[in-house]
Coordinates of C-alpha atoms in Angstrom, one line a residue:
X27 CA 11.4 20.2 11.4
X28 CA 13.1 18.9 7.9
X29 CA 9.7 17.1 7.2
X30 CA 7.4 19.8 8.2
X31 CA 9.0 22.0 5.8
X32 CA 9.3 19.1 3.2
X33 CA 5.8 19.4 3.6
X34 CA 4.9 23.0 3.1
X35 CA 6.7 22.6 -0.1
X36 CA 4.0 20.5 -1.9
X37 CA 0.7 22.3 -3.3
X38 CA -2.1 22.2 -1.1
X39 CA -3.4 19.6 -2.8
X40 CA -1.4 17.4 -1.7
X41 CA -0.7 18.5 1.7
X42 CA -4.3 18.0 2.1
X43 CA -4.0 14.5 0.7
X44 CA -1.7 13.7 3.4
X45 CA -3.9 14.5 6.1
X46 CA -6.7 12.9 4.6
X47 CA -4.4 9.6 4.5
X48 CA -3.7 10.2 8.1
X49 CA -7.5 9.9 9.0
X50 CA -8.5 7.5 6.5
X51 CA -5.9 5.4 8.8
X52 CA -6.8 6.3 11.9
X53 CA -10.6 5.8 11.3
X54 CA -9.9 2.2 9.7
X55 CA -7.4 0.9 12.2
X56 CA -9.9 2.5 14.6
X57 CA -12.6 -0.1 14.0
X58 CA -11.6 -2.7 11.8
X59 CA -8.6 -4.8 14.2
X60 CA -11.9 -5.0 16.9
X61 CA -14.7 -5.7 14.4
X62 CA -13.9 -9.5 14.7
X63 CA -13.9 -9.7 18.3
X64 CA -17.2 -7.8 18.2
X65 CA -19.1 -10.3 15.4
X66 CA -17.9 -13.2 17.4
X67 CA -18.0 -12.1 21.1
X68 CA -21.1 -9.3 21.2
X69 CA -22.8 -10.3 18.5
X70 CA -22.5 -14.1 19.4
X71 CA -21.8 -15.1 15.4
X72 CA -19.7 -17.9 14.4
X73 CA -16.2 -18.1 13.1
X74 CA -17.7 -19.0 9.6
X75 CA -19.7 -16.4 9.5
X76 CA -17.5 -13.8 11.1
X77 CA -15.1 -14.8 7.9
X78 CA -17.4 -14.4 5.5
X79 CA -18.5 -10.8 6.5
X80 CA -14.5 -9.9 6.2
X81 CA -14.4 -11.9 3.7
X82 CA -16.9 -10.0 1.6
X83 CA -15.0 -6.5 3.0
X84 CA -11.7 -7.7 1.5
X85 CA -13.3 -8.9 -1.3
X86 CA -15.1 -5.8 -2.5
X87 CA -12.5 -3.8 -2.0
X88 CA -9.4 -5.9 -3.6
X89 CA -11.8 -7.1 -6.5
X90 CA -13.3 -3.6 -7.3
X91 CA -9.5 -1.3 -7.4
X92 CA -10.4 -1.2 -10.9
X93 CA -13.3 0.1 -11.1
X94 CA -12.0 2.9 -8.6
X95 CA -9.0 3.6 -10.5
X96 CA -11.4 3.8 -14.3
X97 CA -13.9 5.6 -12.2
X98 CA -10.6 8.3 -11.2
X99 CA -9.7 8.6 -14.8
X100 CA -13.1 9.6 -16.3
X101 CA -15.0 11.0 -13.3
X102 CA -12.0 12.6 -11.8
X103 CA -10.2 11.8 -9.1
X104 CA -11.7 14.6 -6.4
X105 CA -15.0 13.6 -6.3
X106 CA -14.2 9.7 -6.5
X107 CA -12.4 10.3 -3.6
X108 CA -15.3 11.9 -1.7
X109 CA -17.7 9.6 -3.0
X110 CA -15.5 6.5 -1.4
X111 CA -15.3 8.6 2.1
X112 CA -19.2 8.9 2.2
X113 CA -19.5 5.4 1.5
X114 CA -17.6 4.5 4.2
X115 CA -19.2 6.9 6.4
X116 CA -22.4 4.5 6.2
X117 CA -20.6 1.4 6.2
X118 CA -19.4 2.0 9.5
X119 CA -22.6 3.5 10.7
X120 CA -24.0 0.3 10.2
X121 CA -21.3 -1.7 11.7
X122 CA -22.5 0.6 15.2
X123 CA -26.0 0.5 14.5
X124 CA -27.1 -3.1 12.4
X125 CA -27.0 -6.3 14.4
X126 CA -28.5 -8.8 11.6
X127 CA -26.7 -10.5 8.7
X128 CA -27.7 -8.9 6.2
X129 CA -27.0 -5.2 7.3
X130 CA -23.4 -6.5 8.3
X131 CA -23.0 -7.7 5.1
X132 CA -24.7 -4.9 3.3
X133 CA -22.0 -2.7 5.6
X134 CA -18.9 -4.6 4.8
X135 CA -19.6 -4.4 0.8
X136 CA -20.1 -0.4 1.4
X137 CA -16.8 -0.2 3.7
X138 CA -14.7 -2.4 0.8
X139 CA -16.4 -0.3 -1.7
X140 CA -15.0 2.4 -0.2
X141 CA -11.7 1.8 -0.2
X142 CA -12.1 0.8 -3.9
X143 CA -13.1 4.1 -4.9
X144 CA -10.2 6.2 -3.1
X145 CA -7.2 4.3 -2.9
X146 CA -6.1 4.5 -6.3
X147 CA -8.0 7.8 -6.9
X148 CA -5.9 9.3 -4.0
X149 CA -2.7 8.1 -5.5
X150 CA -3.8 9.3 -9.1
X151 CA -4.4 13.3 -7.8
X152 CA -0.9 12.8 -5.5
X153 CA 0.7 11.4 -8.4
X154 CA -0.3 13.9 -10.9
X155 CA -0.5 16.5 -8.2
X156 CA 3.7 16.0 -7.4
X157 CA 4.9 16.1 -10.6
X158 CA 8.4 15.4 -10.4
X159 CA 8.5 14.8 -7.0
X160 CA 5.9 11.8 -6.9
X161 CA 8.7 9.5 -4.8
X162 CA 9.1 12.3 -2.0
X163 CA 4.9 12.7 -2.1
X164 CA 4.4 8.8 -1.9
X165 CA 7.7 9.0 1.0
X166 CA 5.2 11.8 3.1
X167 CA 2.0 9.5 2.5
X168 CA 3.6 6.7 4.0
X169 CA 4.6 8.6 6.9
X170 CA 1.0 10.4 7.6
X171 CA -0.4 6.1 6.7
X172 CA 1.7 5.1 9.3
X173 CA 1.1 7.9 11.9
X174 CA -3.1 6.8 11.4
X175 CA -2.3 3.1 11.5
X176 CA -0.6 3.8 14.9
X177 CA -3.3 6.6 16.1
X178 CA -6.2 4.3 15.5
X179 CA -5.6 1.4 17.5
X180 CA -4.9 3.2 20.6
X181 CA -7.8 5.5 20.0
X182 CA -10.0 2.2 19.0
X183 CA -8.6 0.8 22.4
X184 CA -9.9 3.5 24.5
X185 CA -13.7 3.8 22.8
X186 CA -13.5 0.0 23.4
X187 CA -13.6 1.0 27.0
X188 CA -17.8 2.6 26.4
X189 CA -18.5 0.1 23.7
X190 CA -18.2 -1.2 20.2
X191 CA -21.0 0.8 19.2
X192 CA -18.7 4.0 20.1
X193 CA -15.8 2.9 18.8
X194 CA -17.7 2.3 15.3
X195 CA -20.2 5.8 15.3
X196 CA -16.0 7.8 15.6
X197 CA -14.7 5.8 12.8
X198 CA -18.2 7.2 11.1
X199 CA -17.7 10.6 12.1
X200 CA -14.3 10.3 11.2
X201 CA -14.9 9.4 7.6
X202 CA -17.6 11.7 7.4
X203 CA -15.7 15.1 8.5
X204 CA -13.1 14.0 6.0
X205 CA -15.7 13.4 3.1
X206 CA -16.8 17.5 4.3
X207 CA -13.5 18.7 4.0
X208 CA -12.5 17.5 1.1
X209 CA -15.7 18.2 -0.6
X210 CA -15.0 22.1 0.9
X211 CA -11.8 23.1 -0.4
X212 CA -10.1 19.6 -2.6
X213 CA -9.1 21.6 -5.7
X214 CA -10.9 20.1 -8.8
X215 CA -9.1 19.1 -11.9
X216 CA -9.8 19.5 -14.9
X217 CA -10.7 15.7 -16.8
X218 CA -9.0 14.7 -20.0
X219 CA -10.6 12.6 -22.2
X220 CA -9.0 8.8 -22.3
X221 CA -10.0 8.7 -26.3
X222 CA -11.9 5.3 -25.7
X223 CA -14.1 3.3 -23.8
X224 CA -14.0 1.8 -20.2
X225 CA -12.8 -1.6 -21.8
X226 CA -10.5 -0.4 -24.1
X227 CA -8.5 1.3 -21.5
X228 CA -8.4 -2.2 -19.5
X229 CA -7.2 -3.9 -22.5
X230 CA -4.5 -1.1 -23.4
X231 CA -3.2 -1.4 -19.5
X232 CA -3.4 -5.4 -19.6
X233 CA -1.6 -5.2 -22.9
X234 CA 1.5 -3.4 -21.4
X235 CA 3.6 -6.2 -20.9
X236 CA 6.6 -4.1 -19.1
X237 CA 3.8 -2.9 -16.7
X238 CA 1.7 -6.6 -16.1
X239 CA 5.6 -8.0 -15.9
X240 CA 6.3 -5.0 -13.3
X241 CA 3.3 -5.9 -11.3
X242 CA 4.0 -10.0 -10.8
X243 CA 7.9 -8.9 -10.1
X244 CA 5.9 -6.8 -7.3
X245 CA 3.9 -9.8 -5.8
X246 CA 7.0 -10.9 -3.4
X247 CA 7.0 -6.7 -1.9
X248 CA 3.1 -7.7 -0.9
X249 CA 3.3 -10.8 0.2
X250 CA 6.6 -9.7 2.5
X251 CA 4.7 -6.6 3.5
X252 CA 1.9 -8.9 5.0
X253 CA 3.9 -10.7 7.2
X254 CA 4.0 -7.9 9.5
X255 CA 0.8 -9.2 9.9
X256 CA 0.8 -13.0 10.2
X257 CA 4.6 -14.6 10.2
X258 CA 6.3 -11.9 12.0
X259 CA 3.8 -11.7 15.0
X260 CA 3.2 -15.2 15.7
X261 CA 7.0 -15.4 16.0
X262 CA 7.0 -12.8 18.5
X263 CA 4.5 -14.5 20.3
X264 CA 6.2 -17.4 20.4
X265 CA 9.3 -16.0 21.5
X266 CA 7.7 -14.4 24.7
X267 CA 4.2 -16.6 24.8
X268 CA 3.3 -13.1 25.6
X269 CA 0.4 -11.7 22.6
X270 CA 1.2 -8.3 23.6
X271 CA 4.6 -8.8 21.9
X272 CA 2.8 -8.5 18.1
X273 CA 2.0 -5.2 18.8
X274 CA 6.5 -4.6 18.9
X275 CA 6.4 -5.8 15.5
X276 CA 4.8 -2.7 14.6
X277 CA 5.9 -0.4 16.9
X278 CA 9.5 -1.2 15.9
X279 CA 8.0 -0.5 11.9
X280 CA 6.1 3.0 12.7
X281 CA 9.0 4.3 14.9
X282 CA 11.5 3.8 12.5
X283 CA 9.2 5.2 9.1
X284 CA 8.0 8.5 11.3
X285 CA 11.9 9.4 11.7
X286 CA 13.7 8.2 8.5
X287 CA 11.3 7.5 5.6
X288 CA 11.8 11.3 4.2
X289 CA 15.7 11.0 4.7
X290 CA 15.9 7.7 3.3
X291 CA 13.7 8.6 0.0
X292 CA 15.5 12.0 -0.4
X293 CA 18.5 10.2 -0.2
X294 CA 18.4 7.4 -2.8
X295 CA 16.7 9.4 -4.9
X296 CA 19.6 11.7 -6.1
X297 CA 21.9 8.0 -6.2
X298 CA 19.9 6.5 -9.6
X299 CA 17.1 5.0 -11.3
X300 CA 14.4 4.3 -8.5
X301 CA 14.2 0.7 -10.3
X302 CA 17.7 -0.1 -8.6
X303 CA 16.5 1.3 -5.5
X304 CA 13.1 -0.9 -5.7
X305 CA 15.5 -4.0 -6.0
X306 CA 17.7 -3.4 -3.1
X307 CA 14.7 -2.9 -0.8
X308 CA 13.1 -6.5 -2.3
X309 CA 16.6 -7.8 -1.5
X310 CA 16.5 -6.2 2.2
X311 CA 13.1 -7.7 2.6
X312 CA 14.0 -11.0 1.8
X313 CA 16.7 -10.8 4.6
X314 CA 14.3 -9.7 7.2
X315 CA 13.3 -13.8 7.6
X316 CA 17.0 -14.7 8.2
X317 CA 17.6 -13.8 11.8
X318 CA 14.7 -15.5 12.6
X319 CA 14.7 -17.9 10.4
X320 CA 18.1 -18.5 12.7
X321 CA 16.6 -19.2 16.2
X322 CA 13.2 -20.6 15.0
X323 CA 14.4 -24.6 15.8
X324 CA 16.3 -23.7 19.0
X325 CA 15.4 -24.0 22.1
X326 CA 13.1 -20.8 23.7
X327 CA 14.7 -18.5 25.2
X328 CA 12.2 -16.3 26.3
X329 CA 12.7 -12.3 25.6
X330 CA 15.9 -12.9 24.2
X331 CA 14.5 -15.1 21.2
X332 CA 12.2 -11.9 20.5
X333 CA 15.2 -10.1 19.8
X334 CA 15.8 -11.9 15.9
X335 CA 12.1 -11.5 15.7
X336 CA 12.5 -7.4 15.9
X337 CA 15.8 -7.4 13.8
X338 CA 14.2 -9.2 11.4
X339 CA 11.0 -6.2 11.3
X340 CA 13.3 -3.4 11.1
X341 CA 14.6 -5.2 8.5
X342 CA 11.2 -5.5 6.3
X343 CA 10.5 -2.0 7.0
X344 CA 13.9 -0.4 6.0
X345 CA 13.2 -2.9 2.8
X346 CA 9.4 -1.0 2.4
X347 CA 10.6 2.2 2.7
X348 CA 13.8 2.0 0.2
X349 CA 11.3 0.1 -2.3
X350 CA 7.8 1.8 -1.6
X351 CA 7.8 5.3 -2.7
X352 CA 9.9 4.1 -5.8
X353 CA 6.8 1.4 -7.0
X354 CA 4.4 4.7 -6.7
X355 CA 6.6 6.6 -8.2
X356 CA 7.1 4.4 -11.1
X357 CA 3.4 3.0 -12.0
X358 CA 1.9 6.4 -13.6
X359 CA 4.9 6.1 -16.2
X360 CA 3.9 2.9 -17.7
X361 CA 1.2 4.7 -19.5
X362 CA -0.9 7.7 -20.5
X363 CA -1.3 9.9 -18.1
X364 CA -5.3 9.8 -18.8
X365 CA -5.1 6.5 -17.4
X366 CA -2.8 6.6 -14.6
X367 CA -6.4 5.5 -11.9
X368 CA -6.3 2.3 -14.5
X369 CA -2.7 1.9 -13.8
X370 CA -3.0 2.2 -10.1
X371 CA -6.3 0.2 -9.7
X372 CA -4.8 -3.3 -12.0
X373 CA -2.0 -2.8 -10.0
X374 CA -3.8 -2.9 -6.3
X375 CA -6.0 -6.0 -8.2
X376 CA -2.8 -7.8 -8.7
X377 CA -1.4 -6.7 -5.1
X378 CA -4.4 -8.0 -3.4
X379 CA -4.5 -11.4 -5.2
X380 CA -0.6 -11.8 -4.3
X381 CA -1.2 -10.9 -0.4
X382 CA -4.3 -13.4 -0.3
X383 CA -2.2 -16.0 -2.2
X384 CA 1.2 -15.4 -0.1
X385 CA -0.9 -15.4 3.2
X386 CA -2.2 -18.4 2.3
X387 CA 0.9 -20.2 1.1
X388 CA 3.0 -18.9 4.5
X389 CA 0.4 -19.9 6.3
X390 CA 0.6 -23.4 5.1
X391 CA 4.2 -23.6 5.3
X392 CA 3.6 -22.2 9.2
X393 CA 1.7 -25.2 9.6
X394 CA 3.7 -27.8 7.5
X395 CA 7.3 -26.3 9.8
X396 CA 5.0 -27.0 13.3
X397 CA 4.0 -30.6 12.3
X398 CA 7.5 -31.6 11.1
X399 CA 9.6 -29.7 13.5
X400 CA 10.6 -27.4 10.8
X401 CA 10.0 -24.2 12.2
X402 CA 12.6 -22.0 10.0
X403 CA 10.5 -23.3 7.0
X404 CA 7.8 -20.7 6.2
X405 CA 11.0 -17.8 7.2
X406 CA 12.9 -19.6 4.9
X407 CA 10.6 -19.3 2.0
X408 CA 10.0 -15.5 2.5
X409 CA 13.7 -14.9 2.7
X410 CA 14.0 -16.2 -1.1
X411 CA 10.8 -14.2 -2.2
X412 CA 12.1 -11.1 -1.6
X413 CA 15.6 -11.7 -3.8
X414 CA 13.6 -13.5 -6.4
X415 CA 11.0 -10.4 -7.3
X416 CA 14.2 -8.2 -6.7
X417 CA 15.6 -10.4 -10.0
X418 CA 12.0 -9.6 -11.8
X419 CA 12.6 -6.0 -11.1
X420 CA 16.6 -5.6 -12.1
X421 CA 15.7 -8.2 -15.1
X422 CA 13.2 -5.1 -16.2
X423 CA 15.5 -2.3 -15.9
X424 CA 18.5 -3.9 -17.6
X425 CA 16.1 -4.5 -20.1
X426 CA 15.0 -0.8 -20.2
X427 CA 11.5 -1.9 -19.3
X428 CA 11.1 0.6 -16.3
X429 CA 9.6 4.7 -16.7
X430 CA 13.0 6.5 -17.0
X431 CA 15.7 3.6 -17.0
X432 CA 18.4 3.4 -19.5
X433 CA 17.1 2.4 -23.0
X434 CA 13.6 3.2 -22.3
X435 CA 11.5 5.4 -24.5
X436 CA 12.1 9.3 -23.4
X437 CA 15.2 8.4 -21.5
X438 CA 18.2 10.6 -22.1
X439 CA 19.9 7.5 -23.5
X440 CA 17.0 6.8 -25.4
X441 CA 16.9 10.4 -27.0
X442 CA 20.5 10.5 -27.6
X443 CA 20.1 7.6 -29.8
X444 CA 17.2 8.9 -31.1
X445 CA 19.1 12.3 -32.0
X446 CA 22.0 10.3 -33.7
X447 CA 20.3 7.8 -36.6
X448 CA 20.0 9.4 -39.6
X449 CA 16.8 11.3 -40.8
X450 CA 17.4 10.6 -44.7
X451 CA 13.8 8.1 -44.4
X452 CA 11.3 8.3 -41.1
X453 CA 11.7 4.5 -39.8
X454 CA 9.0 2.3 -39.2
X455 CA 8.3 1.9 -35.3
X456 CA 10.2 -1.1 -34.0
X457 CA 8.5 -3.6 -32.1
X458 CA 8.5 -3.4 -28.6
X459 CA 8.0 -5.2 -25.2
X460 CA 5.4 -2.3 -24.0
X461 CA 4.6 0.6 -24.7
X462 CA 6.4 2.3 -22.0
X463 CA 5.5 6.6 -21.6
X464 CA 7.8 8.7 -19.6
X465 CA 6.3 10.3 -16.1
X466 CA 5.2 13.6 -17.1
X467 CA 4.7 16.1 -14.7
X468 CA 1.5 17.8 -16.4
X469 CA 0.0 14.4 -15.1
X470 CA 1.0 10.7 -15.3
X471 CA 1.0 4.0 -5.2
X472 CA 1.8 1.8 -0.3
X473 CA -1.1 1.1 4.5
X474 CA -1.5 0.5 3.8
X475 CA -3.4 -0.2 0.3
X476 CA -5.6 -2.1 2.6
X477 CA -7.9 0.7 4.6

């Protein structure tokens, strides 16, 4: 009842924002976990070609955030959004309806496209749409993420039941009926003008050093986040040598961020800086891959060897909710507000490169641990990730790096000092790490970044 009238606080805007995140999930996780199975199995293609056409979807939509996030900042964010739902409106059509290559290719660039285009334009109207509330916003959007990325599966399950080609045509309608409604009654916003071109708002973003040093501190949250998909399932499913049991990893995640990501945002919010708060939860994360770092050499014990194995996922998702909302929160105040789409989509470029580069380096420390007998190995690495960006992070706000932390431009500390020099002579600007802006509510994310 709390969050339901959390909710009804927020412009409709945003409450509309939410339930568009809620089916862009549900429609995603509706298709996409089967679309393998269906390449491979229905469509008799092999596993190298079956990689490449998810391949190309990851690629065009991880490679192309910034074009997405330019395209919010000059375009608006409103109709980027719709364009990126009708786009993957088709892409999935053609999942159902194209059998050949080159219309499964031509539908996994539209589908990655998609995503492109309103993941960081979604964040840039919620972000400017909040105000001072963006972590509360970004706490609700994870909720109504998670809610879809639970929906969709079990939904995708039951089409699966008919067919593929089903399962794919409701994903389509579901994308399309959002692209409607938000094309219906999505407020528009009025566009200001960045003062320069496409590539000198890329250069001014890449030139913020406190934000580019923000973003790598940030690559251990991703690369931890995607071991709900890779490390912490396969350890489940060792644990029982039941494949069922990956699917507790994320029950176990969605159960506990429906009923305490609100509380837990609220919370920490009123208790300092959201930069502190972004630490402790890379620290939390980190100890997730203890417990099962723990029991990964001992003998099996069946069920009760899963147990670690869902201690340790509570764990990373109490560590993603603490953190989450915070990062969101924090990445529209590392610049003008005319560029906060610029700022969201080099931050999702550098998130995607760090989950494709962690994925791969877990990976080979999963199979490095299974041909030496070192099984607690690739835990063992992810448990000193997650203090190690937590350092990056705390380095940055002792530093005054951070939107809003002590010493920063426009903090009250910051002004106090301001309001004390003396004002015989106007001093020349000092040089500084980055030029850091503070979060303005007039206007300035994680999901899942990757629907």
């Amino acid at each position: 009842m709390r969050t339901w009238r959390e909710i009804r606080r927020f412009p409709f805007a945003v409450r509309l924002l939410l339930v568009n995140q809620l089916g862009v999930n549900t429609g995603f996780y509706l298709l996409v976990p089967y679309l393998a199975v269906h390449l491979g199995e229905n469509l008799g293609l092999s596993a190298a070609v079956v990689g490449i056409v998810l391949g190309v979807r990851n690629l065009s939509q991880q490679g192309l955030f910034l074009i997405g996030g330019s395209a919010a900042d000059r375009l608006g964010a409103r109709g980027v959004i719709i364009a990126g739902c009708a786009l993957r409106t088709v892409g999935f059509a053609l999942f159902a309806l194209g059998d050949g290559l080159p219309v499964l290719l031509a539908a996994s660039v539209l589908s990655g496209l998609a995503g492109a285009l309103f993941n960081p334009a979604v964040r840039t109207y919620l972000a400017q749409e909040a105000g001072e509330r963006k972590a509360e916003a970004f706490a609700l959007f994870n909720v109504f993420a998670t809610t879809g990325a639970l929906i969709g599966p079990l939904l995708g399950s039951a089409l699966l039941l008919v067919d593929f080609r089903t399962c794919a045509l409701t994903a389509a309608g579901v994308f399309a009926v959002l692209t409607l409604a938000q094309a219906l009654v999505l407020p528009a916003r009025t566009v200001p003008p960045s003062g320069g071109g496409v590539l000198a708002d890329w250069r001014e973003a890449a030139g913020n050093r406190a934000f580019l040093g923000f973003a790598l501190a940030m690559v251990g949250m991703f690369t931890l986040e995607n071991q709900l998909y890779l490390l912490l399932p396969d350890g489940a499913r060792r644990a029982t040598g039941w494949d069922g049991a990956a699917g507790l990893v994320l029950l176990v995640g969605t159960l506990t961020n429906l009923t305490l990501q609100l509380r837990v945002t609220r919370a920490l919010k009123s208790r300092g800086h959201g930069g502190r708060w972004i630490a402790v939860g890379l620290t939390l994360m980190g100890l997730a891959f203890l417990p099962p770092a723990a029991v990964s050499g001992s003998s099996s014990d069946g069920w009760l060897d899963a147990v670690p194995v869902l201690l340790g996922a509570l764990l990373l998702h109490l560590g993603i909710m603490i953190a989450s909302p915070f990062v969101m929160e924090l990445i529209p105040g590392f610049g003008r507000p005319e560029l906060t789409g610029t700022y969201f989509g080099i931050f999702y470029v550098v998130s995607g490169v760090a989950a494709a580069l962690g994925n791969a380096l877990v990976g080979q420390a999963m199979d490095t641990g299974g041909r030496t007998g070192a099984g607690w190995l690739p835990w063992v690495c992810c448990a000193l990730l997650g203090p190690a960006s937590a350092a990056g992070v705390a380095r940055l706000y002792r530093r005054g790096a951070l939107p809003g932390s002590p010493g920063s431009p426009g903090s009250p500390g910051a002004v106090a000092v301001a309001s004390a020099a003396p004002t015989a002579a106007p001093a020349s600007p000092a040089p500084s790490a980055a030029p850091v802006a503070s979060a303005d509510p007039a206007g300035p994310a994680g999901e899942r970044s990757n629907a």
